Short mmCIF file of C-alpha atoms in Angstrom, two decimals:
data_model
loop_
_atom_site.label_atom_id
_atom_site.label_comp_id
_atom_site.label_asym_id
_atom_site.label_seq_id
_atom_site.Cartn_x
_atom_site.Cartn_y
_atom_site.Cartn_z
CA MET A 1 10.31 -169.39 51.37
CA LYS A 2 12.39 -166.81 53.42
CA THR A 3 15.75 -168.17 50.92
CA ARG A 4 13.80 -167.54 48.21
CA ILE A 5 13.06 -164.06 49.12
CA ILE A 6 16.41 -163.40 50.16
CA ALA A 7 17.63 -164.73 46.85
CA LEU A 8 15.46 -161.75 44.97
CA LEU A 9 16.53 -159.08 47.06
CA ILE A 10 20.38 -160.32 45.56
CA GLY A 11 18.86 -160.02 42.52
CA ILE A 12 17.48 -156.82 42.76
CA ALA A 13 20.20 -155.05 44.54
CA MET A 14 22.80 -156.46 42.21
CA SER A 15 20.07 -155.21 39.03
CA ILE A 16 20.14 -151.54 40.80
CA SER A 17 24.05 -151.55 40.97
CA SER A 18 24.80 -152.71 37.14
CA PHE A 19 23.91 -149.18 36.72
CA GLY A 20 26.66 -147.80 38.26
CA GLN A 21 27.77 -144.23 39.00
CA ALA A 22 28.89 -141.59 36.70
CA SER A 23 29.03 -138.79 39.24
CA THR A 24 32.73 -137.78 40.52
CA ASN A 25 31.39 -136.42 43.60
CA TYR A 26 32.88 -138.37 46.00
CA LYS A 27 31.57 -138.64 49.90
CA ARG A 28 34.39 -137.77 52.43
CA TYR A 29 37.22 -140.81 53.01
CA HIS A 30 36.62 -142.13 56.94
CA GLY A 31 38.57 -145.31 56.57
CA ASP A 32 38.18 -148.43 57.94
CA GLY A 33 37.37 -148.60 62.00
CA ILE A 34 35.14 -151.28 64.74
CA ASP A 35 33.65 -152.79 61.34
CA ASP A 36 37.43 -154.40 61.14
CA VAL A 37 36.97 -156.56 64.24
CA LEU A 38 33.02 -156.57 63.91
CA GLN A 39 33.19 -158.72 61.19
CA TYR A 40 34.40 -161.34 62.75
CA THR A 41 32.77 -160.95 66.31
CA PRO A 42 29.68 -163.48 65.57
CA MET A 43 31.54 -166.24 63.61
CA ALA A 44 34.44 -166.20 67.22
CA ALA A 45 31.69 -166.38 69.34
CA SER A 46 30.09 -169.07 68.23
CA PHE A 47 33.20 -170.85 69.09
CA LEU A 48 33.99 -168.75 72.63
CA LEU A 49 30.34 -170.05 73.23
CA LYS A 50 31.02 -173.68 72.19
CA ALA A 51 34.67 -173.70 74.55
CA ALA A 52 32.55 -172.56 77.55
CA GLY A 53 30.35 -175.84 77.46
CA VAL A 54 26.99 -173.78 76.42
CA LYS A 55 24.86 -176.13 74.63
CA CYS A 56 24.79 -175.97 70.65
CA ARG A 57 23.45 -178.20 67.42
CA SER A 58 27.18 -179.71 66.61
CA SER A 59 30.18 -181.45 67.36
CA TRP A 60 33.60 -179.94 67.25
CA GLU A 61 33.94 -181.53 63.75
CA GLN A 62 31.04 -180.63 62.53
CA ARG A 63 31.41 -176.80 63.56
CA LEU A 64 34.97 -176.76 61.79
CA TYR A 65 33.07 -178.16 58.39
CA LYS A 66 30.67 -175.74 58.57
CA SER A 67 31.80 -172.43 59.48
CA GLY A 68 35.43 -173.58 56.98
CA ALA A 69 32.77 -173.75 54.44
CA SER A 70 30.68 -171.12 55.54
CA PHE A 71 33.08 -168.73 55.19
CA ILE A 72 34.93 -169.95 52.00
CA LEU A 73 31.42 -169.83 50.03
CA CYS A 74 31.06 -166.26 52.05
CA SER A 75 34.42 -165.03 50.73
CA GLY A 76 34.33 -166.37 47.78
CA THR A 77 31.11 -165.05 46.84
CA THR A 78 31.66 -161.67 48.01
CA TYR A 79 35.47 -161.29 45.45
CA LEU A 80 33.74 -162.71 42.56
CA LEU A 81 30.56 -160.29 42.44
CA LYS A 82 33.68 -157.33 43.77
CA HIS A 83 35.83 -158.15 40.89
CA SER A 84 33.05 -158.24 37.79
CA ILE A 85 31.16 -155.84 38.79
CA HIS A 86 33.81 -153.06 39.49
CA LYS A 87 30.67 -150.35 41.46
CA MET A 88 32.86 -147.15 42.52
CA ARG A 89 32.31 -146.55 46.64
CA PRO A 90 31.01 -143.82 47.91
CA ASP A 91 34.71 -142.31 48.88
CA GLY A 92 35.43 -142.92 45.44
CA THR A 93 39.17 -144.71 47.12
CA ASP A 94 38.41 -148.21 45.08
CA ASN A 95 36.10 -149.95 42.57
CA ARG A 96 35.12 -152.73 45.03
CA SER A 97 32.10 -151.58 46.71
CA PHE A 98 29.21 -153.87 45.45
CA PRO A 99 28.78 -156.23 47.19
CA SER A 100 29.92 -155.41 51.03
CA GLY A 101 32.49 -157.99 52.37
CA HIS A 102 32.72 -156.70 56.32
CA THR A 103 29.13 -157.60 56.14
CA ALA A 104 28.84 -161.17 54.27
CA ILE A 105 30.78 -162.50 56.69
CA ALA A 106 29.05 -160.72 60.18
CA PHE A 107 25.79 -162.28 58.72
CA SER A 108 27.73 -165.55 57.66
CA GLY A 109 28.84 -165.64 60.96
CA ALA A 110 25.71 -164.66 63.10
CA THR A 111 23.45 -167.19 61.11
CA VAL A 112 26.23 -169.79 62.48
CA LEU A 113 25.60 -168.77 65.85
CA HIS A 114 21.88 -168.51 65.41
CA LYS A 115 21.88 -171.94 63.81
CA GLU A 116 23.79 -173.41 67.07
CA PHE A 117 22.46 -171.23 69.88
CA GLY A 118 19.80 -170.85 68.03
CA LYS A 119 17.83 -173.15 70.25
CA THR A 120 19.28 -172.65 73.89
CA SER A 121 18.55 -168.59 73.36
CA PRO A 122 17.12 -166.79 71.08
CA TRP A 123 18.85 -163.52 72.42
CA ILE A 124 22.11 -165.56 71.14
CA SER A 125 20.53 -165.03 67.59
CA VAL A 126 19.43 -161.58 68.66
CA ALA A 127 23.24 -160.48 70.06
CA GLY A 128 24.23 -162.01 66.77
CA TYR A 129 22.19 -160.41 64.11
CA ALA A 130 22.35 -157.17 65.89
CA VAL A 131 26.42 -157.16 65.73
CA ALA A 132 26.34 -157.67 62.36
CA THR A 133 23.68 -154.95 61.82
CA ILE A 134 25.94 -152.75 63.08
CA THR A 135 28.46 -153.55 61.04
CA ALA A 136 26.55 -153.38 57.95
CA VAL A 137 25.79 -149.20 59.10
CA ASP A 138 29.20 -148.39 59.52
CA ARG A 139 30.60 -149.44 56.58
CA VAL A 140 27.35 -146.70 55.17
CA ARG A 141 28.34 -144.31 57.69
CA ARG A 142 32.01 -144.56 57.44
CA ASN A 143 31.19 -144.16 53.48
CA ARG A 144 32.39 -147.09 52.33
CA HIS A 145 29.17 -148.57 50.99
CA HIS A 146 25.97 -147.91 49.53
CA TRP A 147 22.99 -149.37 51.28
CA GLU A 148 22.52 -151.68 48.57
CA ASP A 149 25.87 -152.90 48.73
CA VAL A 150 25.58 -154.17 52.38
CA ALA A 151 22.03 -154.99 51.99
CA THR A 152 23.52 -158.14 49.46
CA GLY A 153 26.59 -158.94 51.56
CA ALA A 154 24.36 -159.08 54.49
CA ALA A 155 22.22 -161.92 51.82
CA ILE A 156 25.08 -163.27 50.89
CA GLY A 157 26.42 -164.68 54.33
CA PHE A 158 23.02 -165.83 55.60
CA LEU A 159 22.63 -167.99 52.12
CA SER A 160 26.38 -169.26 52.49
CA ALA A 161 25.93 -170.22 55.82
CA GLN A 162 22.62 -172.31 55.37
CA ALA A 163 23.88 -173.22 52.12
CA SER A 164 27.12 -174.70 54.33
CA TYR A 165 24.82 -176.44 57.12
CA TRP A 166 22.68 -178.26 54.20
CA ILE A 167 26.47 -179.26 52.15
CA VAL A 168 27.78 -180.40 55.49
CA ASP A 169 25.03 -182.69 56.42
CA LYS A 170 24.15 -184.29 53.72
CA ILE A 171 27.66 -185.12 53.06
CA THR A 172 28.55 -186.39 56.86
CA ALA A 173 24.94 -187.73 57.61
CA LYS A 174 24.34 -191.32 58.65
CA CYS A 175 22.16 -193.35 56.44
CA LYS A 176 19.01 -195.01 58.36
CA LYS A 177 18.21 -198.31 57.46
CA LYS A 178 16.30 -200.88 59.52
CA ASP A 179 17.04 -204.07 60.06
CA ALA A 180 15.36 -208.24 59.80
CA ASP A 181 13.68 -207.02 63.34
CA GLY A 182 12.38 -203.37 61.93
CA ASN A 183 15.03 -201.60 64.69
CA THR A 184 16.23 -198.27 63.23
CA ILE A 185 20.00 -198.89 62.55
CA GLU A 186 22.77 -195.83 61.97
CA GLU A 187 24.88 -197.47 58.85
CA GLU A 188 29.11 -195.68 59.07
CA GLN A 189 29.10 -192.60 56.77
CA LYS A 190 29.57 -193.30 53.25
CA ILE A 191 31.95 -190.18 53.44
CA GLN A 192 34.44 -188.82 55.87
CA ILE A 193 36.12 -185.75 56.04
CA GLY A 194 39.49 -185.40 57.87
CA VAL A 195 42.19 -183.18 59.00
CA ALA A 196 45.37 -184.46 58.20
CA PRO A 197 49.10 -183.10 58.32
CA ASP A 198 48.89 -181.19 55.23
CA GLY A 199 45.56 -180.57 54.84
CA LEU A 200 42.13 -181.92 54.96
CA ALA A 201 41.02 -185.46 53.62
CA MET A 202 38.23 -187.21 51.93
CA VAL A 203 37.54 -190.76 52.35
CA ILE A 204 34.56 -192.33 50.48
CA LYS A 205 33.57 -195.89 51.24
CA LEU A 206 31.81 -198.09 48.34
#
């Protein structure tokens, strides 16, 4: 239900943004600032906590798959929308305002942080989403984005992380079956993903 609501918000925000803004009364240009660092903080924190030995959901291998997939989905979606909608920024510097890439990356990282450490401590989730929210607010404060830009960016980041965990879990999950005695056994993964010297390698066992 939560995912459907966020998807609906994306659609509404996109509809609003498609009308564009014809006004040339642009706001003051403030440039980028601390949000350039904040956008990566939640994702970086998820790896630092893992390295520190804090209990989390996934192994290092799974973390790399899920985080990588989340970043690719998030960045790819944001890039396509920016270069399709061409919405002018509030400060008039370019027409790549919709959606907010900084916000998308921040919320993607915050969602990964929540999924990995939310059961260990809810405060870790709160901290991650707080940093992501500050990033979004600062983008608006600096006149780099409109509110609908950051709202859509937040939804993209959240959905990208959710989709990545679902996809990777489906691909790498072990199939559970029962033997002749009724005992549950795990079959070897049909699809395996590994890191090779020249990139990622996928093995499909038939």
